[in-house]
């Protein structure tokens, strides 16, 4: 048995998020610059390397694995990787294999995902207004996403909708989205915009505290404190009128770091111990040296670097992102 991954604060790292690509078919305004320069293929881990790396973490006690991007379902051969990783579900070493996706490719892949053992998906969807959707994503079509959601639902996959709260863009839609999620049987999770990456704009213009959003929602809905807990950072309430759940991810108004059990790997094999910190370890070269002992030692070093909390702040004076890398690079 390999020893578990325990950081210097005694937190057991049991949740790994892996970006399988930095590419995406959308260019969401809070996530990417409009004209992105993507990585050359030689810098991106192969599917075999991604499998090897994920398996090394699973051997060290990771129980939940989330594949992200960019958009993970635009990665060529992605279903081969998912099917290979599903062996850890069958063995019992892994409790859950899931994805965060924009939903654009779900009509094609929903049935295959279900057959591979994917039981839940997080779908990034910030608006139900067709024009606003096109504006926020810069190139997406809402109809395509809604078709994909229906395909996933019919395949028996549970859905959680992730919506980033954007002042002046979608702040008047959350009551409608909550009603829609209740009708469809989806959970809804609202997220404060995070200061990551240069996105060609002043992020402070769109920052909307979720304390404000919650106060507005409570005029229309009865929100009941919930004991529901997931490996992620959301805090949940139950919605009395629909029986559904509503989550809040508040990196700026309420630090969620005290129980953090997560680390992230970029598509280049860089391990970040915190979404809001720059400390990292390059695992790509270690992987390519094919030295399992060196990889294990690198994971032990990483646990010593995992910080107690992030440094997120919306900086109105400097107007600089807290972290220079884009969310699409790190993985959502």
mmCIF file of C-alpha atoms in Angstrom:
data_model
loop_
_atom_site.group_PDB
_atom_site.id
_atom_site.type_symbol
_atom_site.label_atom_id
_atom_site.label_comp_id
_atom_site.label_asym_id
_atom_site.label_seq_id
_atom_site.Cartn_x
_atom_site.Cartn_y
_atom_site.Cartn_z
ATOM 1 C CA UNK A 1 0.000 0.000 0.000
ATOM 2 C CA UNK A 2 1.264 3.488 -0.824
ATOM 3 C CA UNK A 3 0.999 6.047 1.946
ATOM 4 C CA UNK A 4 -1.792 8.607 1.541
ATOM 5 C CA UNK A 5 -1.166 12.193 0.486
ATOM 6 C CA UNK A 6 -1.306 14.297 3.672
ATOM 7 C CA UNK A 7 -0.306 17.965 3.613
ATOM 8 C CA UNK A 8 1.475 19.776 6.447
ATOM 9 C CA UNK A 9 -1.883 20.930 7.844
ATOM 10 C CA UNK A 10 -3.098 17.359 8.175
ATOM 11 C CA UNK A 11 -5.489 17.515 5.217
ATOM 12 C CA UNK A 12 -5.838 14.313 3.193
ATOM 13 C CA UNK A 13 -5.693 15.040 -0.535
ATOM 14 C CA UNK A 14 -8.316 12.699 -1.965
ATOM 15 C CA UNK A 15 -9.587 14.770 -4.905
ATOM 16 C CA UNK A 16 -7.657 15.371 -8.125
ATOM 17 C CA UNK A 17 -8.683 17.670 -10.946
ATOM 18 C CA UNK A 18 -6.852 17.102 -14.209
ATOM 19 C CA UNK A 19 -6.932 19.375 -17.230
ATOM 20 C CA UNK A 20 -6.686 17.172 -20.321
ATOM 21 C CA UNK A 21 -6.407 20.102 -22.753
ATOM 22 C CA UNK A 22 -6.073 23.879 -22.714
ATOM 23 C CA UNK A 23 -8.258 24.105 -25.834
ATOM 24 C CA UNK A 24 -11.932 24.943 -25.875
ATOM 25 C CA UNK A 25 -14.604 25.553 -28.479
ATOM 26 C CA UNK A 26 -15.854 28.564 -26.446
ATOM 27 C CA UNK A 27 -14.029 31.737 -25.393
ATOM 28 C CA UNK A 28 -15.934 32.685 -22.240
ATOM 29 C CA UNK A 29 -15.206 36.267 -21.291
ATOM 30 C CA UNK A 30 -14.241 35.550 -17.658
ATOM 31 C CA UNK A 31 -12.085 32.520 -18.557
ATOM 32 C CA UNK A 32 -10.131 33.249 -21.748
ATOM 33 C CA UNK A 33 -8.809 36.015 -23.888
ATOM 34 C CA UNK A 34 -10.666 36.227 -27.199
ATOM 35 C CA UNK A 35 -7.540 35.429 -29.198
ATOM 36 C CA UNK A 36 -5.883 32.629 -27.271
ATOM 37 C CA UNK A 37 -2.504 31.095 -28.088
ATOM 38 C CA UNK A 38 -2.768 27.392 -27.326
ATOM 39 C CA UNK A 39 0.040 25.049 -26.399
ATOM 40 C CA UNK A 40 1.950 23.000 -28.971
ATOM 41 C CA UNK A 41 1.177 19.283 -28.877
ATOM 42 C CA UNK A 42 4.676 18.395 -27.611
ATOM 43 C CA UNK A 43 4.042 20.225 -24.342
ATOM 44 C CA UNK A 44 0.722 18.501 -23.624
ATOM 45 C CA UNK A 45 0.661 15.151 -21.840
ATOM 46 C CA UNK A 46 -0.294 12.206 -24.010
ATOM 47 C CA UNK A 47 -3.356 10.173 -23.095
ATOM 48 C CA UNK A 48 -1.048 7.413 -21.846
ATOM 49 C CA UNK A 49 0.820 9.888 -19.628
ATOM 50 C CA UNK A 50 -2.446 11.246 -18.264
ATOM 51 C CA UNK A 51 -3.522 7.706 -17.398
ATOM 52 C CA UNK A 52 -0.189 6.982 -15.711
ATOM 53 C CA UNK A 53 -0.308 10.186 -13.690
ATOM 54 C CA UNK A 54 -3.915 9.776 -12.575
ATOM 55 C CA UNK A 55 -3.213 6.171 -11.612
ATOM 56 C CA UNK A 56 -0.237 7.251 -9.481
ATOM 57 C CA UNK A 57 -2.492 9.619 -7.527
ATOM 58 C CA UNK A 58 -5.163 6.952 -7.144
ATOM 59 C CA UNK A 59 -2.523 4.620 -5.716
ATOM 60 C CA UNK A 60 -1.784 7.330 -3.120
ATOM 61 C CA UNK A 61 -5.392 7.590 -1.976
ATOM 62 C CA UNK A 62 -7.175 9.883 -4.435
ATOM 63 C CA UNK A 63 -10.810 8.737 -4.461
ATOM 64 C CA UNK A 64 -12.400 11.313 -6.754
ATOM 65 C CA UNK A 65 -11.062 12.243 -10.177
ATOM 66 C CA UNK A 66 -12.437 15.102 -12.258
ATOM 67 C CA UNK A 67 -11.356 15.685 -15.857
ATOM 68 C CA UNK A 68 -11.467 19.296 -16.977
ATOM 69 C CA UNK A 69 -10.047 21.578 -19.654
ATOM 70 C CA UNK A 70 -10.377 23.839 -21.509
ATOM 71 C CA UNK A 71 -13.177 21.673 -22.747
ATOM 72 C CA UNK A 72 -12.242 18.040 -22.063
ATOM 73 C CA UNK A 73 -14.542 16.564 -24.694
ATOM 74 C CA UNK A 74 -12.741 18.335 -27.557
ATOM 75 C CA UNK A 75 -9.550 16.376 -26.767
ATOM 76 C CA UNK A 76 -9.020 13.778 -29.482
ATOM 77 C CA UNK A 77 -9.286 10.257 -28.052
ATOM 78 C CA UNK A 78 -10.754 11.448 -24.763
ATOM 79 C CA UNK A 79 -13.160 8.512 -24.515
ATOM 80 C CA UNK A 80 -10.215 6.092 -24.718
ATOM 81 C CA UNK A 81 -8.727 7.776 -21.654
ATOM 82 C CA UNK A 82 -12.039 7.750 -19.791
ATOM 83 C CA UNK A 83 -12.613 4.074 -20.550
ATOM 84 C CA UNK A 84 -9.081 3.252 -19.391
ATOM 85 C CA UNK A 85 -9.487 5.207 -16.150
ATOM 86 C CA UNK A 86 -12.806 3.503 -15.468
ATOM 87 C CA UNK A 87 -10.869 0.362 -14.490
ATOM 88 C CA UNK A 88 -10.216 2.083 -11.162
ATOM 89 C CA UNK A 89 -13.967 2.385 -10.644
ATOM 90 C CA UNK A 90 -14.381 -1.326 -11.293
ATOM 91 C CA UNK A 91 -11.576 -2.201 -8.863
ATOM 92 C CA UNK A 92 -13.036 0.036 -6.149
ATOM 93 C CA UNK A 93 -9.860 2.137 -5.903
ATOM 94 C CA UNK A 94 -11.762 5.159 -7.254
ATOM 95 C CA UNK A 95 -15.157 6.241 -5.962
ATOM 96 C CA UNK A 96 -16.026 8.698 -8.707
ATOM 97 C CA UNK A 97 -14.873 9.661 -12.187
ATOM 98 C CA UNK A 98 -16.501 12.821 -13.439
ATOM 99 C CA UNK A 99 -16.050 15.786 -15.775
ATOM 100 C CA UNK A 100 -16.588 19.510 -15.932
ATOM 101 C CA UNK A 101 -17.757 20.424 -19.439
ATOM 102 C CA UNK A 102 -19.476 23.235 -21.305
ATOM 103 C CA UNK A 103 -21.958 20.691 -22.660
ATOM 104 C CA UNK A 104 -21.320 21.420 -26.314
ATOM 105 C CA UNK A 105 -20.236 17.836 -27.100
ATOM 106 C CA UNK A 106 -22.607 15.942 -24.807
ATOM 107 C CA UNK A 107 -25.061 14.963 -27.518
ATOM 108 C CA UNK A 108 -22.220 12.918 -29.025
ATOM 109 C CA UNK A 109 -20.672 11.518 -25.847
ATOM 110 C CA UNK A 110 -23.384 11.198 -23.171
ATOM 111 C CA UNK A 111 -24.147 7.508 -23.765
ATOM 112 C CA UNK A 112 -20.447 6.579 -23.904
ATOM 113 C CA UNK A 113 -19.773 8.483 -20.686
ATOM 114 C CA UNK A 114 -22.579 6.673 -18.898
ATOM 115 C CA UNK A 115 -21.308 3.304 -20.096
ATOM 116 C CA UNK A 116 -17.827 4.183 -18.794
ATOM 117 C CA UNK A 117 -19.213 4.740 -15.301
ATOM 118 C CA UNK A 118 -19.556 8.530 -15.271
ATOM 119 C CA UNK A 119 -22.556 9.194 -13.052
ATOM 120 C CA UNK A 120 -22.360 12.977 -12.613
ATOM 121 C CA UNK A 121 -21.327 15.968 -14.692
ATOM 122 C CA UNK A 122 -20.745 19.610 -13.902
ATOM 123 C CA UNK A 123 -21.984 21.784 -16.759
ATOM 124 C CA UNK A 124 -20.759 25.376 -17.086
ATOM 125 C CA UNK A 125 -23.826 27.394 -18.093
ATOM 126 C CA UNK A 126 -24.146 31.046 -17.116
ATOM 127 C CA UNK A 127 -27.384 32.070 -18.794
ATOM 128 C CA UNK A 128 -30.560 30.728 -20.402
ATOM 129 C CA UNK A 129 -30.789 33.737 -22.695
ATOM 130 C CA UNK A 130 -29.630 32.875 -26.206
ATOM 131 C CA UNK A 131 -28.145 36.289 -26.983
ATOM 132 C CA UNK A 132 -26.366 36.598 -23.639
ATOM 133 C CA UNK A 133 -25.012 33.076 -24.048
ATOM 134 C CA UNK A 134 -23.475 34.014 -27.386
ATOM 135 C CA UNK A 135 -22.005 37.175 -25.851
ATOM 136 C CA UNK A 136 -20.493 35.460 -22.799
ATOM 137 C CA UNK A 137 -19.109 32.449 -24.687
ATOM 138 C CA UNK A 138 -18.211 34.553 -27.743
ATOM 139 C CA UNK A 139 -18.926 31.603 -30.059
ATOM 140 C CA UNK A 140 -21.245 29.103 -28.362
ATOM 141 C CA UNK A 141 -24.825 28.172 -29.232
ATOM 142 C CA UNK A 142 -27.229 27.632 -26.346
ATOM 143 C CA UNK A 143 -29.346 25.172 -28.351
ATOM 144 C CA UNK A 144 -26.349 22.850 -28.703
ATOM 145 C CA UNK A 145 -25.764 22.822 -24.939
ATOM 146 C CA UNK A 146 -29.430 22.258 -24.100
ATOM 147 C CA UNK A 147 -29.535 19.317 -26.517
ATOM 148 C CA UNK A 148 -26.461 17.881 -24.825
ATOM 149 C CA UNK A 149 -27.996 18.295 -21.384
ATOM 150 C CA UNK A 150 -31.067 16.389 -22.479
ATOM 151 C CA UNK A 151 -28.875 13.587 -23.859
ATOM 152 C CA UNK A 152 -26.999 13.336 -20.545
ATOM 153 C CA UNK A 153 -30.250 13.316 -18.594
ATOM 154 C CA UNK A 154 -31.661 10.537 -20.781
ATOM 155 C CA UNK A 155 -28.432 8.568 -20.271
ATOM 156 C CA UNK A 156 -29.046 8.665 -16.524
ATOM 157 C CA UNK A 157 -26.213 11.052 -15.673
ATOM 158 C CA UNK A 158 -26.777 13.477 -12.797
ATOM 159 C CA UNK A 159 -26.287 17.143 -13.677
ATOM 160 C CA UNK A 160 -25.048 20.109 -11.696
ATOM 161 C CA UNK A 161 -25.170 23.487 -13.434
ATOM 162 C CA UNK A 162 -22.282 25.824 -12.612
ATOM 163 C CA UNK A 163 -23.035 29.511 -13.227
ATOM 164 C CA UNK A 164 -20.535 32.322 -12.710
ATOM 165 C CA UNK A 165 -22.212 35.415 -11.232
ATOM 166 C CA UNK A 166 -21.447 38.385 -13.492
ATOM 167 C CA UNK A 167 -22.652 41.841 -12.560
ATOM 168 C CA UNK A 168 -24.455 43.510 -15.419
ATOM 169 C CA UNK A 169 -24.624 40.309 -17.475
ATOM 170 C CA UNK A 170 -26.599 37.535 -15.795
ATOM 171 C CA UNK A 171 -27.412 38.835 -12.309
ATOM 172 C CA UNK A 172 -31.138 39.083 -13.126
ATOM 173 C CA UNK A 173 -31.368 35.438 -14.244
ATOM 174 C CA UNK A 174 -30.639 33.366 -11.169
ATOM 175 C CA UNK A 175 -34.218 33.030 -9.975
ATOM 176 C CA UNK A 176 -35.218 31.819 -13.440
ATOM 177 C CA UNK A 177 -32.271 29.428 -13.552
ATOM 178 C CA UNK A 178 -33.177 28.045 -10.134
ATOM 179 C CA UNK A 179 -36.735 27.366 -11.310
ATOM 180 C CA UNK A 180 -35.470 25.715 -14.512
ATOM 181 C CA UNK A 181 -33.044 23.499 -12.598
ATOM 182 C CA UNK A 182 -35.850 22.470 -10.278
ATOM 183 C CA UNK A 183 -38.021 21.476 -13.241
ATOM 184 C CA UNK A 184 -35.202 19.513 -14.884
ATOM 185 C CA UNK A 185 -33.928 17.821 -11.721
ATOM 186 C CA UNK A 186 -30.557 19.592 -11.844
ATOM 187 C CA UNK A 187 -28.620 21.102 -8.955
ATOM 188 C CA UNK A 188 -27.412 24.684 -9.379
ATOM 189 C CA UNK A 189 -24.126 26.081 -8.106
ATOM 190 C CA UNK A 190 -23.302 29.794 -8.268
ATOM 191 C CA UNK A 191 -19.670 30.907 -8.414
ATOM 192 C CA UNK A 192 -18.006 34.252 -7.788
ATOM 193 C CA UNK A 193 -15.717 35.323 -10.618
ATOM 194 C CA UNK A 194 -12.106 34.456 -9.790
ATOM 195 C CA UNK A 195 -9.075 36.678 -10.542
ATOM 196 C CA UNK A 196 -7.263 34.267 -12.862
ATOM 197 C CA UNK A 197 -5.487 35.147 -16.100
ATOM 198 C CA UNK A 198 -5.390 38.161 -18.372
ATOM 199 C CA UNK A 199 -8.811 38.247 -20.038
ATOM 200 C CA UNK A 200 -8.547 41.584 -21.895
ATOM 201 C CA UNK A 201 -10.764 43.459 -19.469
ATOM 202 C CA UNK A 202 -11.263 44.860 -15.989
ATOM 203 C CA UNK A 203 -12.713 42.049 -13.945
ATOM 204 C CA UNK A 204 -13.935 44.381 -11.190
ATOM 205 C CA UNK A 205 -16.725 45.574 -13.489
ATOM 206 C CA UNK A 206 -18.371 42.135 -13.356
ATOM 207 C CA UNK A 207 -17.567 41.040 -9.805
ATOM 208 C CA UNK A 208 -20.798 40.248 -7.966
ATOM 209 C CA UNK A 209 -20.652 39.026 -4.335
ATOM 210 C CA UNK A 210 -22.831 35.969 -3.788
ATOM 211 C CA UNK A 211 -24.058 37.457 -0.517
ATOM 212 C CA UNK A 212 -25.961 39.923 -2.700
ATOM 213 C CA UNK A 213 -27.236 37.158 -4.983
ATOM 214 C CA UNK A 214 -28.462 35.100 -2.062
ATOM 215 C CA UNK A 215 -30.352 38.027 -0.543
ATOM 216 C CA UNK A 216 -32.151 38.551 -3.846
ATOM 217 C CA UNK A 217 -32.988 34.859 -4.249
ATOM 218 C CA UNK A 218 -34.449 34.687 -0.757
ATOM 219 C CA UNK A 219 -37.179 37.100 -1.874
ATOM 220 C CA UNK A 220 -38.484 34.404 -4.255
ATOM 221 C CA UNK A 221 -37.345 31.126 -2.693
ATOM 222 C CA UNK A 222 -37.131 29.443 0.693
ATOM 223 C CA UNK A 223 -33.487 28.469 1.174
ATOM 224 C CA UNK A 224 -32.950 25.957 3.964
ATOM 225 C CA UNK A 225 -29.499 25.197 5.443
ATOM 226 C CA UNK A 226 -28.265 21.803 4.229
ATOM 227 C CA UNK A 227 -25.785 19.246 5.525
ATOM 228 C CA UNK A 228 -25.055 18.151 1.964
ATOM 229 C CA UNK A 229 -21.297 18.036 1.429
ATOM 230 C CA UNK A 230 -19.252 17.262 -1.674
ATOM 231 C CA UNK A 231 -15.461 17.052 -2.124
ATOM 232 C CA UNK A 232 -15.612 20.489 -3.760
ATOM 233 C CA UNK A 233 -15.713 23.957 -2.179
ATOM 234 C CA UNK A 234 -19.447 24.688 -2.517
ATOM 235 C CA UNK A 235 -21.695 25.290 0.481
ATOM 236 C CA UNK A 236 -25.243 24.096 -0.127
ATOM 237 C CA UNK A 237 -28.785 24.977 0.802
ATOM 238 C CA UNK A 238 -31.997 23.147 -0.070
ATOM 239 C CA UNK A 239 -34.700 24.916 -2.053
ATOM 240 C CA UNK A 240 -38.027 24.200 -0.335
ATOM 241 C CA UNK A 241 -40.196 24.895 -3.384
ATOM 242 C CA UNK A 242 -38.321 22.561 -5.771
ATOM 243 C CA UNK A 243 -36.618 20.054 -3.493
ATOM 244 C CA UNK A 244 -33.363 20.795 -5.322
ATOM 245 C CA UNK A 245 -30.014 22.003 -4.065
ATOM 246 C CA UNK A 246 -28.334 25.356 -4.514
ATOM 247 C CA UNK A 247 -24.601 25.742 -3.942
ATOM 248 C CA UNK A 248 -22.423 28.806 -3.431
ATOM 249 C CA UNK A 249 -18.702 28.946 -4.215
ATOM 250 C CA UNK A 250 -17.335 32.119 -2.646
ATOM 251 C CA UNK A 251 -13.533 32.405 -2.953
ATOM 252 C CA UNK A 252 -13.650 36.159 -2.367
ATOM 253 C CA UNK A 253 -16.432 36.797 0.147
ATOM 254 C CA UNK A 254 -15.893 33.586 2.121
ATOM 255 C CA UNK A 255 -12.593 31.722 1.960
ATOM 256 C CA UNK A 256 -13.241 27.983 1.458
ATOM 257 C CA UNK A 257 -9.721 26.709 2.157
ATOM 258 C CA UNK A 258 -9.825 25.254 5.663
ATOM 259 C CA UNK A 259 -10.951 21.805 4.525
ATOM 260 C CA UNK A 260 -9.302 21.789 1.083
ATOM 261 C CA UNK A 261 -8.639 18.239 -0.105
ATOM 262 C CA UNK A 262 -7.878 19.129 -3.737
ATOM 263 C CA UNK A 263 -4.924 19.514 -6.064
ATOM 264 C CA UNK A 264 -4.874 20.278 -9.781
ATOM 265 C CA UNK A 265 -2.766 19.151 -12.708
ATOM 266 C CA UNK A 266 -2.518 21.102 -15.935
ATOM 267 C CA UNK A 267 -2.490 19.453 -19.338
ATOM 268 C CA UNK A 268 1.298 19.986 -19.380
ATOM 269 C CA UNK A 269 1.761 17.941 -16.206
ATOM 270 C CA UNK A 270 2.271 20.842 -13.826
ATOM 271 C CA UNK A 271 0.881 20.135 -10.373
ATOM 272 C CA UNK A 272 -0.653 23.099 -8.558
ATOM 273 C CA UNK A 273 -1.477 22.605 -4.910
ATOM 274 C CA UNK A 274 -3.812 25.626 -4.888
ATOM 275 C CA UNK A 275 -5.905 27.310 -7.573
ATOM 276 C CA UNK A 276 -4.979 30.718 -6.156
ATOM 277 C CA UNK A 277 -1.240 30.222 -5.633
ATOM 278 C CA UNK A 278 1.682 29.878 -8.022
ATOM 279 C CA UNK A 279 3.674 27.153 -6.193
ATOM 280 C CA UNK A 280 3.925 24.140 -8.457
ATOM 281 C CA UNK A 281 5.888 21.020 -9.351
ATOM 282 C CA UNK A 282 6.592 19.897 -12.919
ATOM 283 C CA UNK A 283 5.646 16.231 -13.198
ATOM 284 C CA UNK A 284 5.967 15.932 -16.977
ATOM 285 C CA UNK A 285 9.712 15.359 -17.079
ATOM 286 C CA UNK A 286 9.534 12.942 -14.167
ATOM 287 C CA UNK A 287 6.818 11.018 -16.000
ATOM 288 C CA UNK A 288 8.884 10.886 -19.161
ATOM 289 C CA UNK A 289 11.890 9.538 -17.211
ATOM 290 C CA UNK A 290 9.649 6.584 -16.252
ATOM 291 C CA UNK A 291 10.800 6.548 -12.622
ATOM 292 C CA UNK A 292 7.872 5.650 -10.297
ATOM 293 C CA UNK A 293 9.971 6.275 -7.172
ATOM 294 C CA UNK A 294 10.846 9.797 -8.348
ATOM 295 C CA UNK A 295 7.178 10.472 -9.074
ATOM 296 C CA UNK A 296 6.191 9.326 -5.585
ATOM 297 C CA UNK A 297 8.889 11.551 -4.069
ATOM 298 C CA UNK A 298 7.621 14.517 -6.090
ATOM 299 C CA UNK A 299 4.108 13.997 -4.729
ATOM 300 C CA UNK A 300 5.514 13.984 -1.189
ATOM 301 C CA UNK A 301 7.303 17.293 -1.891
ATOM 302 C CA UNK A 302 4.075 18.730 -3.229
ATOM 303 C CA UNK A 303 2.305 18.075 0.061
ATOM 304 C CA UNK A 304 4.861 20.268 1.834
ATOM 305 C CA UNK A 305 4.092 23.106 -0.598
ATOM 306 C CA UNK A 306 0.302 23.020 -0.310
ATOM 307 C CA UNK A 307 -0.651 26.351 1.306
ATOM 308 C CA UNK A 308 -3.196 26.915 4.023
ATOM 309 C CA UNK A 309 -5.245 29.176 1.738
ATOM 310 C CA UNK A 310 -5.363 31.140 -1.486
ATOM 311 C CA UNK A 311 -4.535 34.786 -2.183
ATOM 312 C CA UNK A 312 -7.574 35.719 -4.283
ATOM 313 C CA UNK A 313 -8.533 39.369 -4.216
ATOM 314 C CA UNK A 314 -10.215 41.696 -6.682
ATOM 315 C CA UNK A 315 -7.664 44.487 -7.035
ATOM 316 C CA UNK A 316 -9.321 47.697 -8.166
ATOM 317 C CA UNK A 317 -6.076 49.708 -8.028
ATOM 318 C CA UNK A 318 -3.727 47.397 -9.858
ATOM 319 C CA UNK A 319 -6.415 45.732 -11.982
ATOM 320 C CA UNK A 320 -4.138 42.697 -12.189
ATOM 321 C CA UNK A 321 -5.207 39.061 -11.882
ATOM 322 C CA UNK A 322 -4.197 37.389 -8.614
ATOM 323 C CA UNK A 323 -2.766 34.549 -10.716
ATOM 324 C CA UNK A 324 -1.414 35.059 -14.229
ATOM 325 C CA UNK A 325 -2.401 31.681 -15.712
ATOM 326 C CA UNK A 326 -5.844 31.294 -17.268
ATOM 327 C CA UNK A 327 -8.489 29.083 -15.685
ATOM 328 C CA UNK A 328 -8.485 27.073 -18.916
ATOM 329 C CA UNK A 329 -4.810 26.269 -18.304
ATOM 330 C CA UNK A 330 -5.247 25.077 -14.717
ATOM 331 C CA UNK A 331 -8.585 23.336 -15.141
ATOM 332 C CA UNK A 332 -11.870 24.308 -13.526
#
